[in-house]
mmCIF file of C-alpha atoms (C1' of nucleotides) in Angstrom:
data_model
loop_
_atom_site.group_PDB
_atom_site.id
_atom_site.type_symbol
_atom_site.label_atom_id
_atom_site.label_comp_id
_atom_site.label_asym_id
_atom_site.label_seq_id
_atom_site.Cartn_x
_atom_site.Cartn_y
_atom_site.Cartn_z
ATOM 1 C CA UNK A 1 85.858 49.580 142.565
ATOM 2 C CA UNK A 2 87.780 46.679 144.706
ATOM 3 C CA UNK A 3 88.670 48.479 147.899
ATOM 4 C CA UNK A 4 92.196 49.056 148.548
ATOM 5 C CA UNK A 5 93.248 48.176 152.205
ATOM 6 C CA UNK A 6 95.396 50.223 153.302
ATOM 7 C CA UNK A 7 97.350 49.446 156.174
ATOM 8 C CA UNK A 8 95.800 50.966 159.317
ATOM 9 C CA UNK A 9 93.285 52.314 158.033
ATOM 10 C CA UNK A 10 90.218 52.868 161.007
ATOM 11 C CA UNK A 11 87.268 51.102 161.218
ATOM 12 C CA UNK A 12 85.478 50.736 158.282
ATOM 13 C CA UNK A 13 82.404 50.449 159.766
ATOM 14 C CA UNK A 14 79.480 53.480 159.335
ATOM 15 C CA UNK A 15 79.534 54.365 163.359
ATOM 16 C CA UNK A 16 76.734 54.869 164.673
ATOM 17 C CA UNK A 17 75.555 54.964 168.107
ATOM 18 C CA UNK A 18 72.440 53.271 169.936
ATOM 19 C CA UNK A 19 69.235 55.688 169.343
ATOM 20 C CA UNK A 20 69.121 55.154 173.465
ATOM 21 C CA UNK A 21 73.004 56.831 173.644
ATOM 22 C CA UNK A 22 72.140 59.714 171.363
ATOM 23 C CA UNK A 23 69.899 60.473 174.046
ATOM 24 C CA UNK A 24 72.200 60.910 176.686
ATOM 25 C CA UNK A 25 73.987 63.358 174.503
ATOM 26 C CA UNK A 26 71.938 65.397 173.709
ATOM 27 C CA UNK A 27 70.475 65.908 177.112
ATOM 28 C CA UNK A 28 73.809 66.634 177.980
ATOM 29 C CA UNK A 29 73.381 69.242 175.397
ATOM 30 C CA UNK A 30 70.504 70.432 175.763
ATOM 31 C CA UNK A 31 72.503 71.206 178.867
ATOM 32 C CA UNK A 32 74.980 72.563 177.335
ATOM 33 C CA UNK A 33 73.207 74.660 174.678
ATOM 34 C CA UNK A 34 71.994 78.220 177.405
ATOM 35 C CA UNK A 35 74.191 81.131 177.233
ATOM 36 C CA UNK A 36 74.441 82.016 180.380
ATOM 37 C CA UNK A 37 75.636 78.224 181.148
ATOM 38 C CA UNK A 38 77.670 78.298 178.677
ATOM 39 C CA UNK A 39 79.815 81.923 180.782
ATOM 40 C CA UNK A 40 79.637 79.592 184.243
ATOM 41 C CA UNK A 41 81.823 76.378 183.034
ATOM 42 C CA UNK A 42 83.664 78.721 180.884
ATOM 43 C CA UNK A 43 84.817 80.968 183.897
ATOM 44 C CA UNK A 44 85.042 78.064 186.081
ATOM 45 C CA UNK A 45 87.085 76.132 183.580
ATOM 46 C CA UNK A 46 89.953 78.810 185.542
ATOM 47 C CA UNK A 47 89.099 77.947 189.126
ATOM 48 C CA UNK A 48 86.297 77.674 191.152
ATOM 49 C CA UNK A 49 83.214 80.418 192.215
ATOM 50 C CA UNK A 50 80.564 81.098 194.393
ATOM 51 C CA UNK A 51 77.453 81.793 192.525
ATOM 52 C CA UNK A 52 77.099 85.066 193.084
ATOM 53 C CA UNK A 53 80.838 85.084 191.132
ATOM 54 C CA UNK A 54 79.226 83.708 188.275
ATOM 55 C CA UNK A 55 75.788 84.709 189.096
ATOM 56 C CA UNK A 56 77.463 89.086 188.336
ATOM 57 C CA UNK A 57 79.776 87.405 185.416
ATOM 58 C CA UNK A 58 76.090 86.094 183.743
ATOM 59 C CA UNK A 59 74.501 89.598 184.631
ATOM 60 C CA UNK A 60 71.955 87.056 186.330
ATOM 61 C CA UNK A 61 69.891 87.573 189.628
ATOM 62 C CA UNK A 62 72.006 84.724 191.606
ATOM 63 C CA UNK A 63 69.219 81.953 191.875
ATOM 64 C CA UNK A 64 68.534 81.732 188.302
ATOM 65 C CA UNK A 65 72.472 81.404 188.102
ATOM 66 C CA UNK A 66 71.256 78.797 191.119
ATOM 67 C CA UNK A 67 69.478 76.643 189.014
ATOM 68 C CA UNK A 68 71.398 76.947 186.416
ATOM 69 C CA UNK A 69 74.411 75.471 188.009
ATOM 70 C CA UNK A 70 72.679 73.009 190.792
ATOM 71 C CA UNK A 71 71.488 72.070 186.921
ATOM 72 C CA UNK A 72 74.613 71.481 185.958
ATOM 73 C CA UNK A 73 76.268 69.797 189.045
ATOM 74 C CA UNK A 74 73.244 67.343 188.839
ATOM 75 C CA UNK A 75 74.057 65.445 185.074
ATOM 76 C CA UNK A 76 77.535 65.304 187.228
ATOM 77 C CA UNK A 77 79.427 68.647 184.516
ATOM 78 C CA UNK A 78 80.787 70.238 187.648
ATOM 79 C CA UNK A 79 80.566 69.519 191.817
ATOM 80 C CA UNK A 80 80.522 72.103 194.716
ATOM 81 C CA UNK A 81 81.535 72.150 197.932
ATOM 82 C CA UNK A 82 80.480 74.663 200.906
ATOM 83 C CA UNK A 83 82.459 76.718 202.270
ATOM 84 C CA UNK A 84 80.342 78.651 204.768
ATOM 85 C CA UNK A 85 77.767 80.647 203.385
ATOM 86 C CA UNK A 86 79.151 80.092 199.905
ATOM 87 C CA UNK A 87 79.074 77.070 197.679
ATOM 88 C CA UNK A 88 81.861 77.177 195.364
ATOM 89 C CA UNK A 89 81.914 75.062 191.528
ATOM 90 C CA UNK A 90 84.854 74.302 189.458
ATOM 91 C CA UNK A 91 84.560 71.608 186.499
ATOM 92 C CA UNK A 92 83.647 68.090 187.690
ATOM 93 C CA UNK A 93 87.015 66.256 186.831
ATOM 94 C CA UNK A 94 85.929 62.840 184.531
ATOM 95 C CA UNK A 95 84.488 65.895 182.208
ATOM 96 C CA UNK A 96 86.924 67.792 181.952
ATOM 97 C CA UNK A 97 88.037 66.706 178.559
ATOM 98 C CA UNK A 98 84.578 66.611 176.567
ATOM 99 C CA UNK A 99 83.736 70.271 178.342
ATOM 100 C CA UNK A 100 86.823 71.479 177.085
ATOM 101 C CA UNK A 101 86.769 69.801 173.662
ATOM 102 C CA UNK A 102 83.153 71.555 173.154
ATOM 103 C CA UNK A 103 84.512 74.918 174.823
ATOM 104 C CA UNK A 104 87.673 75.356 172.250
ATOM 105 C CA UNK A 105 85.364 74.143 169.478
ATOM 106 C CA UNK A 106 82.294 77.593 170.632
ATOM 107 C CA UNK A 107 85.717 79.394 170.253
ATOM 108 C CA UNK A 108 86.880 77.893 167.778
ATOM 109 C CA UNK A 109 83.749 79.598 166.001
ATOM 110 C CA UNK A 110 82.545 82.535 168.604
ATOM 111 C CA UNK A 111 86.171 83.672 169.610
ATOM 112 C CA UNK A 112 86.981 84.437 173.125
ATOM 113 C CA UNK A 113 88.700 87.890 174.927
ATOM 114 C CA UNK B 1 87.399 84.402 196.114
ATOM 115 C CA UNK B 2 88.864 82.022 198.344
ATOM 116 C CA UNK B 3 91.940 82.252 199.421
ATOM 117 C CA UNK B 4 92.803 79.408 199.417
ATOM 118 C CA UNK B 5 93.505 79.058 195.520
ATOM 119 C CA UNK B 6 96.659 78.625 194.728
ATOM 120 C CA UNK B 7 96.809 81.678 192.224
ATOM 121 C CA UNK B 8 99.177 80.741 190.797
ATOM 122 C CA UNK B 9 98.330 80.635 186.896
ATOM 123 C CA UNK B 10 99.169 83.192 184.651
ATOM 124 C CA UNK B 11 97.446 85.987 184.372
ATOM 125 C CA UNK B 12 96.598 85.405 180.516
ATOM 126 C CA UNK B 13 93.470 86.665 179.623
ATOM 127 C CA UNK B 14 90.240 84.387 181.208
ATOM 128 C CA UNK B 15 89.035 84.119 177.612
ATOM 129 C CA UNK B 16 85.245 85.034 177.743
ATOM 130 C CA UNK B 17 83.228 84.529 174.779
ATOM 131 C CA UNK B 18 80.819 87.566 174.872
ATOM 132 C CA UNK B 19 77.351 86.870 175.920
ATOM 133 C CA UNK B 20 75.251 87.738 172.819
ATOM 134 C CA UNK B 21 77.712 85.068 170.514
ATOM 135 C CA UNK B 22 77.383 82.696 173.318
ATOM 136 C CA UNK B 23 74.153 83.183 172.609
ATOM 137 C CA UNK B 24 74.968 81.956 169.101
ATOM 138 C CA UNK B 25 76.540 78.924 170.325
ATOM 139 C CA UNK B 26 74.229 77.742 171.988
ATOM 140 C CA UNK B 27 71.344 77.711 169.349
ATOM 141 C CA UNK B 28 73.952 75.739 167.837
ATOM 142 C CA UNK B 29 73.652 73.523 170.568
ATOM 143 C CA UNK B 30 70.200 73.157 170.689
ATOM 144 C CA UNK B 31 70.059 72.340 167.235
ATOM 145 C CA UNK B 32 72.469 69.318 167.663
ATOM 146 C CA UNK B 33 70.801 67.846 171.368
ATOM 147 C CA UNK B 34 68.415 65.627 169.397
ATOM 148 C CA UNK B 35 69.170 62.466 169.076
ATOM 149 C CA UNK B 36 67.370 61.922 165.828
ATOM 150 C CA UNK B 37 69.727 64.878 164.932
ATOM 151 C CA UNK B 38 72.585 63.335 165.607
ATOM 152 C CA UNK B 39 72.205 59.734 164.657
ATOM 153 C CA UNK B 40 72.109 61.864 161.175
ATOM 154 C CA UNK B 41 74.694 63.578 161.322
ATOM 155 C CA UNK B 42 76.373 61.196 161.828
ATOM 156 C CA UNK B 43 75.320 59.281 158.819
ATOM 157 C CA UNK B 44 75.264 61.674 156.633
ATOM 158 C CA UNK B 45 79.230 62.053 156.916
ATOM 159 C CA UNK B 46 79.819 59.305 155.754
ATOM 160 C CA UNK B 47 78.346 60.642 151.997
ATOM 161 C CA UNK B 48 74.788 61.278 150.611
ATOM 162 C CA UNK B 49 71.626 60.462 152.190
ATOM 163 C CA UNK B 50 67.952 60.795 150.784
ATOM 164 C CA UNK B 51 65.237 62.028 153.318
ATOM 165 C CA UNK B 52 63.765 58.260 153.852
ATOM 166 C CA UNK B 53 66.636 56.481 154.135
ATOM 167 C CA UNK B 54 67.450 58.993 157.372
ATOM 168 C CA UNK B 55 64.442 58.412 158.159
ATOM 169 C CA UNK B 56 64.634 54.547 158.455
ATOM 170 C CA UNK B 57 67.783 55.191 159.930
ATOM 171 C CA UNK B 58 66.566 57.229 162.499
ATOM 172 C CA UNK B 59 63.561 54.793 163.057
ATOM 173 C CA UNK B 60 61.027 58.036 162.608
ATOM 174 C CA UNK B 61 58.500 58.479 159.625
ATOM 175 C CA UNK B 62 59.417 61.147 156.631
ATOM 176 C CA UNK B 63 57.451 63.714 157.305
ATOM 177 C CA UNK B 64 58.982 63.852 161.383
ATOM 178 C CA UNK B 65 62.594 63.446 158.961
ATOM 179 C CA UNK B 66 61.849 65.922 156.472
ATOM 180 C CA UNK B 67 60.922 69.148 159.572
ATOM 181 C CA UNK B 68 64.262 67.755 161.691
ATOM 182 C CA UNK B 69 67.300 68.358 158.507
ATOM 183 C CA UNK B 70 65.225 71.515 156.918
ATOM 184 C CA UNK B 71 66.256 72.360 160.209
ATOM 185 C CA UNK B 72 69.837 71.923 160.121
ATOM 186 C CA UNK B 73 69.716 72.752 157.100
ATOM 187 C CA UNK B 74 68.633 76.570 157.579
ATOM 188 C CA UNK B 75 71.460 76.779 161.121
ATOM 189 C CA UNK B 76 73.610 75.862 157.371
ATOM 190 C CA UNK B 77 74.895 72.657 159.519
ATOM 191 C CA UNK B 78 73.618 70.970 156.083
ATOM 192 C CA UNK B 79 73.102 71.150 152.336
ATOM 193 C CA UNK B 80 71.510 69.518 149.726
ATOM 194 C CA UNK B 81 70.633 68.693 146.177
ATOM 195 C CA UNK B 82 67.582 68.297 144.113
ATOM 196 C CA UNK B 83 67.685 64.493 141.976
ATOM 197 C CA UNK B 84 64.751 63.873 141.274
ATOM 198 C CA UNK B 85 61.626 64.092 143.632
ATOM 199 C CA UNK B 86 64.732 62.224 146.167
ATOM 200 C CA UNK B 87 66.887 65.621 148.196
ATOM 201 C CA UNK B 88 69.728 64.555 149.077
ATOM 202 C CA UNK B 89 71.449 65.707 151.977
ATOM 203 C CA UNK B 90 75.438 66.103 153.314
ATOM 204 C CA UNK B 91 77.718 67.631 155.689
ATOM 205 C CA UNK B 92 78.233 71.524 154.689
ATOM 206 C CA UNK B 93 81.913 72.158 154.368
ATOM 207 C CA UNK B 94 82.701 74.828 156.378
ATOM 208 C CA UNK B 95 81.324 72.925 159.478
ATOM 209 C CA UNK B 96 82.563 69.965 158.891
ATOM 210 C CA UNK B 97 85.694 70.209 162.132
ATOM 211 C CA UNK B 98 82.829 71.621 163.860
ATOM 212 C CA UNK B 99 80.860 68.946 163.739
ATOM 213 C CA UNK B 100 83.585 66.370 163.418
ATOM 214 C CA UNK B 101 84.903 67.432 166.520
ATOM 215 C CA UNK B 102 82.038 67.454 168.594
ATOM 216 C CA UNK B 103 80.348 63.975 167.291
ATOM 217 C CA UNK B 104 83.644 62.172 168.437
ATOM 218 C CA UNK B 105 83.414 63.355 171.298
ATOM 219 C CA UNK B 106 80.700 62.179 171.698
ATOM 220 C CA UNK B 107 81.441 58.443 170.204
ATOM 221 C CA UNK B 108 84.374 58.267 172.097
ATOM 222 C CA UNK B 109 82.100 58.797 175.581
ATOM 223 C CA UNK B 110 78.574 57.083 174.315
ATOM 224 C CA UNK B 111 80.757 54.108 171.908
ATOM 225 C CA UNK B 112 79.720 53.857 168.665
ATOM 226 C CA UNK B 113 79.495 50.691 166.668
ATOM 227 C "C1'" DT C 1 70.963 87.936 220.445
ATOM 228 C "C1'" DT C 2 70.515 91.026 216.153
ATOM 229 C "C1'" DG C 3 70.371 92.041 211.256
ATOM 230 C "C1'" DA C 4 73.294 91.404 207.348
ATOM 231 C "C1'" DT C 5 74.652 87.948 203.521
ATOM 232 C "C1'" DA C 6 74.685 84.695 200.109
ATOM 233 C "C1'" DT C 7 71.953 81.362 198.804
ATOM 234 C "C1'" DA C 8 67.901 78.056 197.277
ATOM 235 C "C1'" DT C 9 62.886 77.176 196.816
ATOM 236 C "C1'" DC C 10 58.650 78.261 195.126
ATOM 237 C "C1'" DG C 11 54.753 79.816 192.404
ATOM 238 C "C1'" DG C 12 52.854 81.399 187.477
ATOM 239 C "C1'" DA C 13 53.337 83.424 183.092
ATOM 240 C "C1'" DA C 14 54.491 83.392 178.787
ATOM 241 C "C1'" DT C 15 57.403 80.810 175.267
ATOM 242 C "C1'" DG C 16 59.020 76.959 171.659
ATOM 243 C "C1'" DT C 17 59.419 71.998 171.174
ATOM 244 C "C1'" DG C 18 58.442 67.883 169.111
ATOM 245 C "C1'" DA C 19 55.365 63.645 168.105
ATOM 246 C "C1'" DC C 20 51.719 63.459 164.672
ATOM 247 C "C1'" DG C 21 47.989 62.751 161.749
ATOM 248 C "C1'" DA C 22 46.154 64.647 158.385
ATOM 249 C "C1'" DT C 23 47.022 67.115 153.727
ATOM 250 C "C1'" DA C 24 49.960 68.341 149.408
ATOM 251 C "C1'" DT C 25 53.022 69.358 146.244
ATOM 252 C "C1'" DA C 26 56.027 67.245 142.478
ATOM 253 C "C1'" DT C 27 58.295 63.797 139.642
ATOM 254 C "C1'" DT C 28 58.750 60.011 137.659
ATOM 255 C "C1'" DG C 29 57.034 54.728 136.095
ATOM 256 C "C1'" DA C 30 53.124 52.346 133.865
ATOM 257 C "C1'" DT D 1 47.113 60.285 131.297
ATOM 258 C "C1'" DC D 2 47.110 57.064 136.110
ATOM 259 C "C1'" DA D 3 48.821 55.790 139.720
ATOM 260 C "C1'" DA D 4 52.227 55.046 142.826
ATOM 261 C "C1'" DT D 5 56.070 57.266 145.277
ATOM 262 C "C1'" DA D 6 59.045 61.047 147.956
ATOM 263 C "C1'" DT D 7 58.981 64.894 150.245
ATOM 264 C "C1'" DA D 8 56.318 69.135 152.535
ATOM 265 C "C1'" DT D 9 53.231 71.526 155.373
ATOM 266 C "C1'" DC D 10 49.978 72.886 158.217
ATOM 267 C "C1'" DG D 11 46.981 72.945 162.780
ATOM 268 C "C1'" DT D 12 46.968 70.534 166.979
ATOM 269 C "C1'" DC D 13 48.906 69.040 171.433
ATOM 270 C "C1'" DA D 14 51.074 67.733 175.405
ATOM 271 C "C1'" DC D 15 54.938 68.808 177.465
ATOM 272 C "C1'" DA D 16 59.463 71.282 178.885
ATOM 273 C "C1'" DT D 17 62.400 75.946 179.774
ATOM 274 C "C1'" DT D 18 62.922 80.511 181.089
ATOM 275 C "C1'" DC D 19 62.109 84.459 183.551
ATOM 276 C "C1'" DC D 20 60.309 86.425 187.130
ATOM 277 C "C1'" DG D 21 58.763 87.825 192.139
ATOM 278 C "C1'" DA D 22 58.357 86.173 196.445
ATOM 279 C "C1'" DT D 23 59.589 84.177 200.258
ATOM 280 C "C1'" DA D 24 62.780 80.482 202.528
ATOM 281 C "C1'" DT D 25 67.052 79.016 205.181
ATOM 282 C "C1'" DA D 26 70.954 79.250 206.066
ATOM 283 C "C1'" DT D 27 75.445 81.474 208.208
ATOM 284 C "C1'" DC D 28 78.018 85.687 208.521
ATOM 285 C "C1'" DA D 29 79.791 90.042 212.380
ATOM 286 C "C1'" DA D 30 79.194 92.563 215.234
#
DNA sequence: TTGATATATCGGAATGTGACGATATATTGA
DNA sequence: TCAATATATCGTCACATTCCGATATATCAA
């Protein structure tokens, strides 16, 4: 039972995260936990899209898409710039790695055409 | 479509997932989207734990922990075996890769002691 | 200007979730 | 057997979310 310590073993600590940090993480996950929002994220990963385009891709009306997009903008996942009467959404740079990780995980499990 | 976009991207498939699959994915994410459940998953990644141990680690009462654990068991994330009056939970083998990916993502963003 | 388009916002109904307390069941140990 | 422990279940309540329809605002096109 002597703990044989190999070189460069990862930190053996129990790797737990404070509960208030996990609460933040859970909030982020709740934002992701919606089929239309997931599809919107899949799309904006590949370029800019307008509210109407994303609504059509999700087969929902624009007002509904607008709310989903604003939610994701408020929590920092998306950024938008307005050009004329259109509003173009794209992924926020800082979240690209995390969102990519999660979307890749989902696609590996549920497939992507 | 935005014409200012540099459309040099190859016409690779838009990598979208059918909405009903995304609905399943969203359900899974909703299960994960809770601070106590996230901590439970962090713990059971490192071995088996009883309901009471997980409740203590989350600073909640056992009945609450019991419900969270049963939810994660029903959706396939956890498996349990009963030994005496204790019930030991651990990660379901088939979900280890996906859960590891997501927990790693969370820990990289929110830290883990 | 007028009319059409794109997006945003509001109100309300339906639904679901989580916390909580109380109780129930089962197993161990004395 | 009895009492204590470990876990499960139930009922209820407060709260948030989602969807829908209607309306509001802003911008473009003619």
